[in-house]
Short mmCIF file of C-alpha atoms in Angstrom, two decimals:
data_model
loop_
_atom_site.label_atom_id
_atom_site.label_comp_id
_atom_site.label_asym_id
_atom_site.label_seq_id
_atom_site.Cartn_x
_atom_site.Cartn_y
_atom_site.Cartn_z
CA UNK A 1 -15.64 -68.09 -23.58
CA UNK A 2 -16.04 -71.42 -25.15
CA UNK A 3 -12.91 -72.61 -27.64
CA UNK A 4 -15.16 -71.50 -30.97
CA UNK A 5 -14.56 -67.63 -29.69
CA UNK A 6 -10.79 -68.33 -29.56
CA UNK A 7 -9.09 -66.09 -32.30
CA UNK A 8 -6.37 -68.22 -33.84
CA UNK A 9 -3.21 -66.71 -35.20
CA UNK A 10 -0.40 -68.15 -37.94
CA UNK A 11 2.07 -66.31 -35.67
CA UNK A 12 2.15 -64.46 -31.94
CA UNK A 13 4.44 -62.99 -30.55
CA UNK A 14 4.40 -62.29 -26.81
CA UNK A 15 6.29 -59.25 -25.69
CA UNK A 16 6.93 -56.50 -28.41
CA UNK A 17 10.25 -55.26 -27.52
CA UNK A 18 13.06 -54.91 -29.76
CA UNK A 19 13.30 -58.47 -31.21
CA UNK A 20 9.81 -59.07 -32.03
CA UNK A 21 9.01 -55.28 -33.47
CA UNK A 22 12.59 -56.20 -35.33
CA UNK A 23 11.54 -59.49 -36.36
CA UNK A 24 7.91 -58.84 -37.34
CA UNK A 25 8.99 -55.64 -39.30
CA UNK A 26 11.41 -57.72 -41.52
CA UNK A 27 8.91 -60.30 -42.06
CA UNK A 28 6.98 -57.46 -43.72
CA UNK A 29 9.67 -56.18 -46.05
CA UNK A 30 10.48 -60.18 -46.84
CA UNK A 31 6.77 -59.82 -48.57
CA UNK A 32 6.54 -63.85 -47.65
CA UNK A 33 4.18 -63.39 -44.72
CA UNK A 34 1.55 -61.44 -46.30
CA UNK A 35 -1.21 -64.91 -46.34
CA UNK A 36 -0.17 -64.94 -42.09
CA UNK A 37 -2.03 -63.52 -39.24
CA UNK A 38 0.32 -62.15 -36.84
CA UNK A 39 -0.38 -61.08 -33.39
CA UNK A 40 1.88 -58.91 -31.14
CA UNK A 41 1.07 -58.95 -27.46
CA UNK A 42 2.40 -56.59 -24.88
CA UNK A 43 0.88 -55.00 -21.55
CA UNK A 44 3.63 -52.17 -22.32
CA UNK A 45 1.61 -49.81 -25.29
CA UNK A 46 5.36 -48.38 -26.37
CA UNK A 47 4.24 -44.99 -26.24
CA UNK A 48 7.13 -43.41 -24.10
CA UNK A 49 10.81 -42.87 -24.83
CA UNK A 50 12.03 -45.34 -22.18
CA UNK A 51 15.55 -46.22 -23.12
CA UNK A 52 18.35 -45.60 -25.73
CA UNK A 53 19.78 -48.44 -28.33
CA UNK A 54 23.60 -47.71 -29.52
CA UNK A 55 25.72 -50.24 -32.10
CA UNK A 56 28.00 -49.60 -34.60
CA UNK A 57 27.55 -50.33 -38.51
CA UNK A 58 30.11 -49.79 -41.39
CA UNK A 59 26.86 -49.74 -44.08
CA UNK A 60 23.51 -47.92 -44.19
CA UNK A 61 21.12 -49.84 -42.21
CA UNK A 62 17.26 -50.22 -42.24
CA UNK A 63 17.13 -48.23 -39.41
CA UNK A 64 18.81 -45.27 -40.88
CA UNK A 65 15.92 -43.22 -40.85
CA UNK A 66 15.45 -43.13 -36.98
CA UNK A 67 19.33 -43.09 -36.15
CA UNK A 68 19.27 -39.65 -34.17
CA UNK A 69 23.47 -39.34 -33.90
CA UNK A 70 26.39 -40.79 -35.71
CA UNK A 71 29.79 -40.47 -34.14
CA UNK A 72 33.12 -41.38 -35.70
CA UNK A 73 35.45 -40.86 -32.45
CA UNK A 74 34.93 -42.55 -29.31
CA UNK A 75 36.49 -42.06 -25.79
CA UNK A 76 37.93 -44.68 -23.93
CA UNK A 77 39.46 -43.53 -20.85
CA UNK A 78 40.49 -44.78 -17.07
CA UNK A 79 42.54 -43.00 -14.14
CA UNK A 80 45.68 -43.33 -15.68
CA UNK A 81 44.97 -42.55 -19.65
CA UNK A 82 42.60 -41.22 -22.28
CA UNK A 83 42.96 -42.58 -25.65
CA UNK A 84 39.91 -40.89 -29.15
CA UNK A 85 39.31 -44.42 -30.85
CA UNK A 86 39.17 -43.98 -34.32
CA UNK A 87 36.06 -45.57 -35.70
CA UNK A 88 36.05 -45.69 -39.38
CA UNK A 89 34.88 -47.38 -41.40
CA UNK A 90 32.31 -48.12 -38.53
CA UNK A 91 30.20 -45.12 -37.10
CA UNK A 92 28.42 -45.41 -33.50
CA UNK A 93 24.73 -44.98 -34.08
CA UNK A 94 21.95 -43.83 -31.38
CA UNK A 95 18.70 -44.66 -31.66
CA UNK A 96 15.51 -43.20 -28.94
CA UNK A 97 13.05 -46.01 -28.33
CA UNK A 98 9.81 -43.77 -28.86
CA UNK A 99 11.18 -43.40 -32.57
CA UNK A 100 12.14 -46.68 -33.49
CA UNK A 101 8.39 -48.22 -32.07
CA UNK A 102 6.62 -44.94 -33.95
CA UNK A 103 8.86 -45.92 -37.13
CA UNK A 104 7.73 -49.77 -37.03
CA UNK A 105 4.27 -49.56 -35.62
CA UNK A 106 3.31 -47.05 -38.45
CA UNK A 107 4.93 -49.49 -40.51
CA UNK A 108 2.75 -52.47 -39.41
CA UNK A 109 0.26 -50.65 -38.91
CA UNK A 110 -0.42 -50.46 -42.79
CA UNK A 111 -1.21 -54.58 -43.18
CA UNK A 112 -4.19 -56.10 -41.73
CA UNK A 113 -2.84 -59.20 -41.53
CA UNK A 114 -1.08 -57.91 -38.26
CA UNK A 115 -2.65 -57.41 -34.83
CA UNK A 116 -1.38 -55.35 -32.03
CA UNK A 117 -3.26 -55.61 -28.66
CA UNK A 118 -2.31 -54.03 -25.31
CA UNK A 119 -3.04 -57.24 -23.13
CA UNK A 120 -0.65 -58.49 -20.21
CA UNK A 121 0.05 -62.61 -20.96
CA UNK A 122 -0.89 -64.62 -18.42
CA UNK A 123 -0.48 -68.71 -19.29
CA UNK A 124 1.37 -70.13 -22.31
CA UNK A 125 0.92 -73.63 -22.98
CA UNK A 126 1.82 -75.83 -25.96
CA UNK A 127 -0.13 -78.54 -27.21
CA UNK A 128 0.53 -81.48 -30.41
CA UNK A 129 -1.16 -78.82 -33.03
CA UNK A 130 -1.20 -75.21 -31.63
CA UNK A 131 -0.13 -72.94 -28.87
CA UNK A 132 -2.39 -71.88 -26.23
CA UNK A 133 -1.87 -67.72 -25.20
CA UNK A 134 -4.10 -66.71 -22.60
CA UNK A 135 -4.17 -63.29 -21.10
CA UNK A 136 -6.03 -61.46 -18.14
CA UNK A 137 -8.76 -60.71 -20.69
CA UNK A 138 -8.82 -63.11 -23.34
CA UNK A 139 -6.97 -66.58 -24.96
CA UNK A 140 -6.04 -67.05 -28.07
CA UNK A 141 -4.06 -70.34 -30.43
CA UNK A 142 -1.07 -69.89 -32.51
CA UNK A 143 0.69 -72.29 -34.88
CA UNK A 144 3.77 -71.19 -33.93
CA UNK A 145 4.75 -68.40 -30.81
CA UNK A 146 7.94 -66.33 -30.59
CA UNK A 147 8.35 -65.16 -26.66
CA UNK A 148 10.46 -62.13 -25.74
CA UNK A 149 9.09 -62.08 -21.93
CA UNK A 150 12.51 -62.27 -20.00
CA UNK A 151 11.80 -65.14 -17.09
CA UNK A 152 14.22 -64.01 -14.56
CA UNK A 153 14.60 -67.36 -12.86
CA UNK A 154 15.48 -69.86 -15.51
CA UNK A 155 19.52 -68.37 -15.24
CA UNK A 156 19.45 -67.76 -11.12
CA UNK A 157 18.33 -70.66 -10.13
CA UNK A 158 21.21 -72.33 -11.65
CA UNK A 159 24.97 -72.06 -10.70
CA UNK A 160 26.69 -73.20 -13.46
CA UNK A 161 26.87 -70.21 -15.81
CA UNK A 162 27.24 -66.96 -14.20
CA UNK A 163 24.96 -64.01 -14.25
CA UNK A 164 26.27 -61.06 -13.97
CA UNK A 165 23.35 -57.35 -14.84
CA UNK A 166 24.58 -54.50 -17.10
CA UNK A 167 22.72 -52.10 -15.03
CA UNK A 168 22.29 -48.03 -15.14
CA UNK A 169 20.60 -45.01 -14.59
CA UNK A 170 21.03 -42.15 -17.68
CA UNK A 171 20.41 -38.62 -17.12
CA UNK A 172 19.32 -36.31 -20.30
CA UNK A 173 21.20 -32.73 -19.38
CA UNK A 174 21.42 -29.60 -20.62
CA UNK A 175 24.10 -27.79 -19.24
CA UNK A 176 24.32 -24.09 -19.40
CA UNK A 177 28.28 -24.24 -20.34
CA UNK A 178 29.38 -25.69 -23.37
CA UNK A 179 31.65 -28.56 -22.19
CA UNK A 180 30.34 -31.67 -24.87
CA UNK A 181 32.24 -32.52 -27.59
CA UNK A 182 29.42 -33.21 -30.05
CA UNK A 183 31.59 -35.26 -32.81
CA UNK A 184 32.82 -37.62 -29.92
CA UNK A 185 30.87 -40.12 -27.83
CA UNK A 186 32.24 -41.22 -24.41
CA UNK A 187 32.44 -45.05 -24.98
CA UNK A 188 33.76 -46.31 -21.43
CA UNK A 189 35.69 -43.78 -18.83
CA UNK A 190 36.54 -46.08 -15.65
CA UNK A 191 38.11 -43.03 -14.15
CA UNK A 192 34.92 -43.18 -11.81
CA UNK A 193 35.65 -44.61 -8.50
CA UNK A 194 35.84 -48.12 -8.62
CA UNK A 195 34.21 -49.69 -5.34
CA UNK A 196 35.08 -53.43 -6.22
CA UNK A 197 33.21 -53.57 -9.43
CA UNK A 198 33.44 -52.70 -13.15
CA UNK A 199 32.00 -49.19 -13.26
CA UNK A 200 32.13 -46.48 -15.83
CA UNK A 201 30.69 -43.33 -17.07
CA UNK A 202 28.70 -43.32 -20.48
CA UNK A 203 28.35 -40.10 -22.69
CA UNK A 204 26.33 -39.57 -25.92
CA UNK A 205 26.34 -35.84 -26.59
CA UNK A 206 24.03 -34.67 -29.26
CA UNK A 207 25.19 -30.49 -28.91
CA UNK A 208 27.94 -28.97 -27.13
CA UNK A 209 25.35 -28.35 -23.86
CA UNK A 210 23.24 -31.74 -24.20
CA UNK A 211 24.00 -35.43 -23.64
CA UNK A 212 23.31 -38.54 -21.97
CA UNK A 213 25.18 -39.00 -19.35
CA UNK A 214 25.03 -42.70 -17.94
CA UNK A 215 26.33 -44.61 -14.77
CA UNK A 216 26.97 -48.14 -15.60
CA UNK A 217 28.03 -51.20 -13.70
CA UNK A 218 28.79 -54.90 -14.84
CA UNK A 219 27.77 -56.56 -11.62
CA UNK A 220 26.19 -58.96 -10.01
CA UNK A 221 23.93 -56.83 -7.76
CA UNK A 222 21.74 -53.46 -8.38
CA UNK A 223 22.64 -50.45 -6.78
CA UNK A 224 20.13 -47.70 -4.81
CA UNK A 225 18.88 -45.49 -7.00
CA UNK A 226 20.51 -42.41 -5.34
CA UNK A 227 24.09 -43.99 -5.56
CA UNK A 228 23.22 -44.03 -9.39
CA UNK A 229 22.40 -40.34 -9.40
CA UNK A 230 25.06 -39.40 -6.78
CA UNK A 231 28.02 -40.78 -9.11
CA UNK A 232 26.51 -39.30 -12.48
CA UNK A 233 26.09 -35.55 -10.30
CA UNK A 234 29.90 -36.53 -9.06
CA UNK A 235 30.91 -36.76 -12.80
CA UNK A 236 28.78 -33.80 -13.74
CA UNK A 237 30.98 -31.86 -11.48
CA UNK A 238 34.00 -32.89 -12.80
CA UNK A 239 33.09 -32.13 -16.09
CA UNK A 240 33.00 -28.18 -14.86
CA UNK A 241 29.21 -28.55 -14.75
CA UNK A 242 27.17 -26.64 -11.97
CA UNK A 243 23.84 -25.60 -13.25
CA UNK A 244 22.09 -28.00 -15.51
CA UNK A 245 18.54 -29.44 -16.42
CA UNK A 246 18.11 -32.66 -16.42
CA UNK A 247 15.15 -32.83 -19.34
CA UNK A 248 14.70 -37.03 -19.10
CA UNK A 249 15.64 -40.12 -17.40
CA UNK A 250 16.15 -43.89 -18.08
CA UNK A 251 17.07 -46.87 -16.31
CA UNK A 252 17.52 -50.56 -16.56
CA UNK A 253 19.24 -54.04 -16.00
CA UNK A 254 20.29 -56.30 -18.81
CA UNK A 255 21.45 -59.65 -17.46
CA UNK A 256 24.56 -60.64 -18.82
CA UNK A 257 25.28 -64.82 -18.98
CA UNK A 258 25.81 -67.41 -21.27
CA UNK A 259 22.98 -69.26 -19.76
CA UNK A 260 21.57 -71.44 -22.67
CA UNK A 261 18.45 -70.24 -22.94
CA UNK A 262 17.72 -71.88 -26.51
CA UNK A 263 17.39 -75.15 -24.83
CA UNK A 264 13.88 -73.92 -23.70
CA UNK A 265 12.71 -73.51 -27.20
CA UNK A 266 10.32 -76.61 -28.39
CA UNK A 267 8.71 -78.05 -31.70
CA UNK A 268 6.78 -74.78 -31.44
CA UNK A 269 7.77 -71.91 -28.97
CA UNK A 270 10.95 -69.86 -30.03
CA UNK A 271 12.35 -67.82 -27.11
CA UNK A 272 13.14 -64.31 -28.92
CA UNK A 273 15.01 -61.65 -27.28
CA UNK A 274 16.92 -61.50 -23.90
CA UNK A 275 14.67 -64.59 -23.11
CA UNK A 276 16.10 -66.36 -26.04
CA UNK A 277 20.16 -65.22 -25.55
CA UNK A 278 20.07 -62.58 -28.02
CA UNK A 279 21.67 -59.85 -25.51
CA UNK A 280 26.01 -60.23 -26.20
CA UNK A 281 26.18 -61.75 -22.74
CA UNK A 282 30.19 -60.14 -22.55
CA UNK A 283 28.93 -56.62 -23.15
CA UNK A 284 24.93 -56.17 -22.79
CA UNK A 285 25.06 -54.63 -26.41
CA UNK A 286 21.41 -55.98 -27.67
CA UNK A 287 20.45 -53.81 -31.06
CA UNK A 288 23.26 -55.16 -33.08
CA UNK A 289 22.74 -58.76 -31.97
CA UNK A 290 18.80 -58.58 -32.35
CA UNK A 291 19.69 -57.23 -35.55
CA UNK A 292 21.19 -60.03 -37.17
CA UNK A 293 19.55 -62.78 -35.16
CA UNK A 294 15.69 -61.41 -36.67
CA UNK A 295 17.44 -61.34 -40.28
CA UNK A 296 18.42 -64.83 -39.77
CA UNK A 297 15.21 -66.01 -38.16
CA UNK A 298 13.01 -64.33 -41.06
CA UNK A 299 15.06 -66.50 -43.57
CA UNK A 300 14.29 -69.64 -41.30
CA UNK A 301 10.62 -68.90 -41.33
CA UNK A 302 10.59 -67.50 -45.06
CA UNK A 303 12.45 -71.02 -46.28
CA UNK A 304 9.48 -73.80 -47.33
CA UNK A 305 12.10 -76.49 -47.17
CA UNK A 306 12.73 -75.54 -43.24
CA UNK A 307 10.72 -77.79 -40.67
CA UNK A 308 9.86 -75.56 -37.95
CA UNK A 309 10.68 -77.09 -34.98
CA UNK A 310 12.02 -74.30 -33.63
CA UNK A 311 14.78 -76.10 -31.39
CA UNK A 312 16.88 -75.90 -34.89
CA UNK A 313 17.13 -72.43 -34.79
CA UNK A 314 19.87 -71.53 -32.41
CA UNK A 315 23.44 -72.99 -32.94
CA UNK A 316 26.52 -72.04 -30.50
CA UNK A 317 29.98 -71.07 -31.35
CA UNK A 318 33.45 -69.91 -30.22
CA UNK A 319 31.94 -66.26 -29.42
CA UNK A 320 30.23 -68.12 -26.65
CA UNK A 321 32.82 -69.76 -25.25
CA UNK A 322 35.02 -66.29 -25.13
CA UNK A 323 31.98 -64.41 -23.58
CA UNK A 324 31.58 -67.50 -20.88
CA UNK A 325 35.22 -67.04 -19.83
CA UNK A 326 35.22 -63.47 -19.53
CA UNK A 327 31.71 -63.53 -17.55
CA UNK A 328 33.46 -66.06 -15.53
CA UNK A 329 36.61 -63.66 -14.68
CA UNK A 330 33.94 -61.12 -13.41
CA UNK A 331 31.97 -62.70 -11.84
CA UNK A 332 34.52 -63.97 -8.96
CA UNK A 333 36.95 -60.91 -9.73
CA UNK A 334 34.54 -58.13 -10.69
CA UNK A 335 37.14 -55.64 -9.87
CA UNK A 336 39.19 -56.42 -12.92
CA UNK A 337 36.64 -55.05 -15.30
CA UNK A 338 38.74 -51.78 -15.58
CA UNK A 339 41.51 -53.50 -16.02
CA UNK A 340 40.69 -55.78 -18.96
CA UNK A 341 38.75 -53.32 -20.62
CA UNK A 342 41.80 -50.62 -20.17
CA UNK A 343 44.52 -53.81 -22.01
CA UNK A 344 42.00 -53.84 -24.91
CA UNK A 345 41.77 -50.18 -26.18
CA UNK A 346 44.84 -48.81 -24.39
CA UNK A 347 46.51 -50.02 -27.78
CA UNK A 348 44.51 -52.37 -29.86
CA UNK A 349 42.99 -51.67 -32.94
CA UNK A 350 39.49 -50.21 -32.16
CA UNK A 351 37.91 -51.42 -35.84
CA UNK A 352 39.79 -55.07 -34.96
CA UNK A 353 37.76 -55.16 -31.26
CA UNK A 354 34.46 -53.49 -32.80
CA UNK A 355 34.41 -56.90 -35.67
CA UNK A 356 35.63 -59.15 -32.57
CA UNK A 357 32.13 -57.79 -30.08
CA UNK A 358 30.10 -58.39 -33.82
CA UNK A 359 31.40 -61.56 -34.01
CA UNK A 360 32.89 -60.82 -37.69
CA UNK A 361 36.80 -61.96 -37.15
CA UNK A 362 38.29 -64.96 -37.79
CA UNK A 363 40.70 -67.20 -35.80
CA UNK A 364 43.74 -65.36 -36.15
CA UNK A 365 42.06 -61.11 -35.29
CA UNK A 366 40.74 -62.92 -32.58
CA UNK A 367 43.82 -64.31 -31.24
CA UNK A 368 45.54 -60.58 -31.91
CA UNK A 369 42.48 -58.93 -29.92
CA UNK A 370 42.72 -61.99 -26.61
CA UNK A 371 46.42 -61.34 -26.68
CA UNK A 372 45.92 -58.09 -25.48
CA UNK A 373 43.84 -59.21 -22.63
CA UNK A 374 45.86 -59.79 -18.87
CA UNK A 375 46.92 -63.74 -19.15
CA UNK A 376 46.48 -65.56 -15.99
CA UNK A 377 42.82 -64.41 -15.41
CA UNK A 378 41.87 -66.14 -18.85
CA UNK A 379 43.94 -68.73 -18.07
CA UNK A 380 42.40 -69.60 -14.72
CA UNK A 381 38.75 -69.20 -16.52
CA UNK A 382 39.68 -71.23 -19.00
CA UNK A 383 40.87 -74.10 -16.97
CA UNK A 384 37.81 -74.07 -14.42
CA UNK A 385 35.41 -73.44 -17.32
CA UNK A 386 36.93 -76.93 -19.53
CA UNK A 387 36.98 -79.17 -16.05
CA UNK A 388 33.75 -77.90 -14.66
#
């Protein structure tokens, strides 16, 4: 193919995941893009329910319209105590993956302007003028590319920010006993055996006999898959479950660090995404994070005064810094998940530590929601983390 045949885009987007399907949808509704050529590339066609997005909102959202359960209760629970958190004026949302791609791809699929192929990305490469995207079948030029593919590497082969995987295995069940509470989702219940890590248990029931029940672990290293499925049967069982189907699975691994990954962006690559840091590196939440960080990177590309050299995007702040010393605490202590997590919601204010995760308090709710944290692990994290 000789560099006449090369299809040149305003915009592409490599990887379609949550942040660019987020970000290109928005750039729709802005109405400002409508004169740009957008391409989306993924090998991954989104055509399977493959995992499960939860966050919590106060206001309608967008996304109302594929939120499948609202909950205003939450459990928090460990060995020694079970506490219903009180939610309002937020709700928990869940949202299926298969609906939110249907919902945005029929969506897109509506302006020509926008591309979708099913290609796996091989080579990018930036130049002066343009980007250079080359896949196993073709290559293509953008003027500007947005990159969600996660490059495992850039944070391990490092040592000086920790990185630590929010990883699980869920089980869909239906249970032939009623035993779900349906207008209360599990939020964390450490009562599972601890091993020397932060484990809990994960429940989102949508009837009294179906829910997701998930196994998940802040550590540093995976798990067998049968030790996944073994614990989540274990819990099943204590439950008072015997017979059930399970009718789907999902797994994954979302790495958790405050590895600066917006120092890779250039004059014209943005890293999008878990590639670019938008994952909460202290809790692997990703929807409500992608959320805002899409709104505010529409407005960057939608404002004419903005020169887009993309290394202008990202900007750090105290949230960082809080989510670095935590990280830090479990990554040489990993035991003391539990216990942290237990200080926060035994008896703080569960709206207070929902705005704290969103990144919504100021100085002094943030001091009230630290406070409740155990002292001498921050304290230790704090010193190493200022004289590193």
């Amino acid at each position: 193919m000789n560099s006449s045949q090369i299809q040149h885009f305003n915009y592409i987007f490599t990887g379609s995941g949550l942040s660019a399907l987020m970000t290109v949808y928005k750039m729709v509704l802005s109405g400002n893009f409508s004169d740009k050529s957008i391409l989306l590339l993924d090998q991954d066609s989104k055509k399977i329910n493959d995992r499960t997005w939860c966050f919590w909102a106060k206001e309608d959202t967008i996304w109302d319209s594929v939120i499948s359960k609202k909950w205003d209760l939450a459990l928090f629970a460990n060995e020694d105590f079970k506490r219903d958190l009180d939610l309002k004026p937020y709700q928990y949302n869940q949202i299926n993956g298969l609906e939110f791609y249907n919902f945005v791809f029929e969506k897109l699929s509506k302006h020509q302007n926008i591309t979708f192929l099913n290609e796996k990305v091989t080579d990018i490469n930036e130049l002066e003028t343009h980007v250079f995207v080359g896949t196993e079948s073709n290559r293509y030029t953008c003027d500007y590319l947005f990159n969600s593919i996660y490059t495992k590497n850039f944070a391990l082969s490092q040592d000086k920010y920790p990185v630590l995987q929010q990883h699980f295995t869920g089980w869909f069940v239906k249970s032939d006993v009623e035993v779900f509470d349906l207008e209360k989702a599990t939020f964390m219940d450490f009562s599972v055996e601890q091993k020397g890590n932060t484990r809990f248990m994960y429940v989102l029931p949508t009837s009294k006999t179906e829910a997701l029940v998930e196994y998940t672990l802040f550590s540093e290293n995976l798990l067998i898959k049968e030790e996944y499925e073994n614990e989540i049967k274990i819990y099943l069982e204590k439950l008072g479950i015997k017979q059930y189907e399970i009718v789907e699975k999902e797994q994954g691994s979302i790495p958790m660090t405050c590895f600066p990954f917006w120092k890779k962006n250039t004059k014209r690559v943005l890293n999008i995404g878990t590639a670019g840091g938008w994952t909460k590196a202290s809790t692997g939440y990703t929807f409500r994070n992608s959320d805002k960080k899409s709104t505010k990177l529409v407005e960057f590309l939608s404002n004419p005064s903005t020169s887009l050299r993309m290394t202008s995007f990202y900007n750090k702040n105290r949230f960082w810094f809080y989510d670095l010393l935590l990280l830090d605490i479990l990554y040489r202590h990993n035991e003391l998940g539990s216990i942290i997590f237990s200080s926060l919601f035994k008896k703080g204010n569960p709206v207070l530590i929902f705005k704290f995760l969103d990144e919504e308090t100021t100085l002094t709710e943030e001091l009230k929601v630290i406070l409740k944290c155990p002292k001498a692990p921050f304290i230790k994290a704090l010193f190493r983390v200022l004289f590193k």
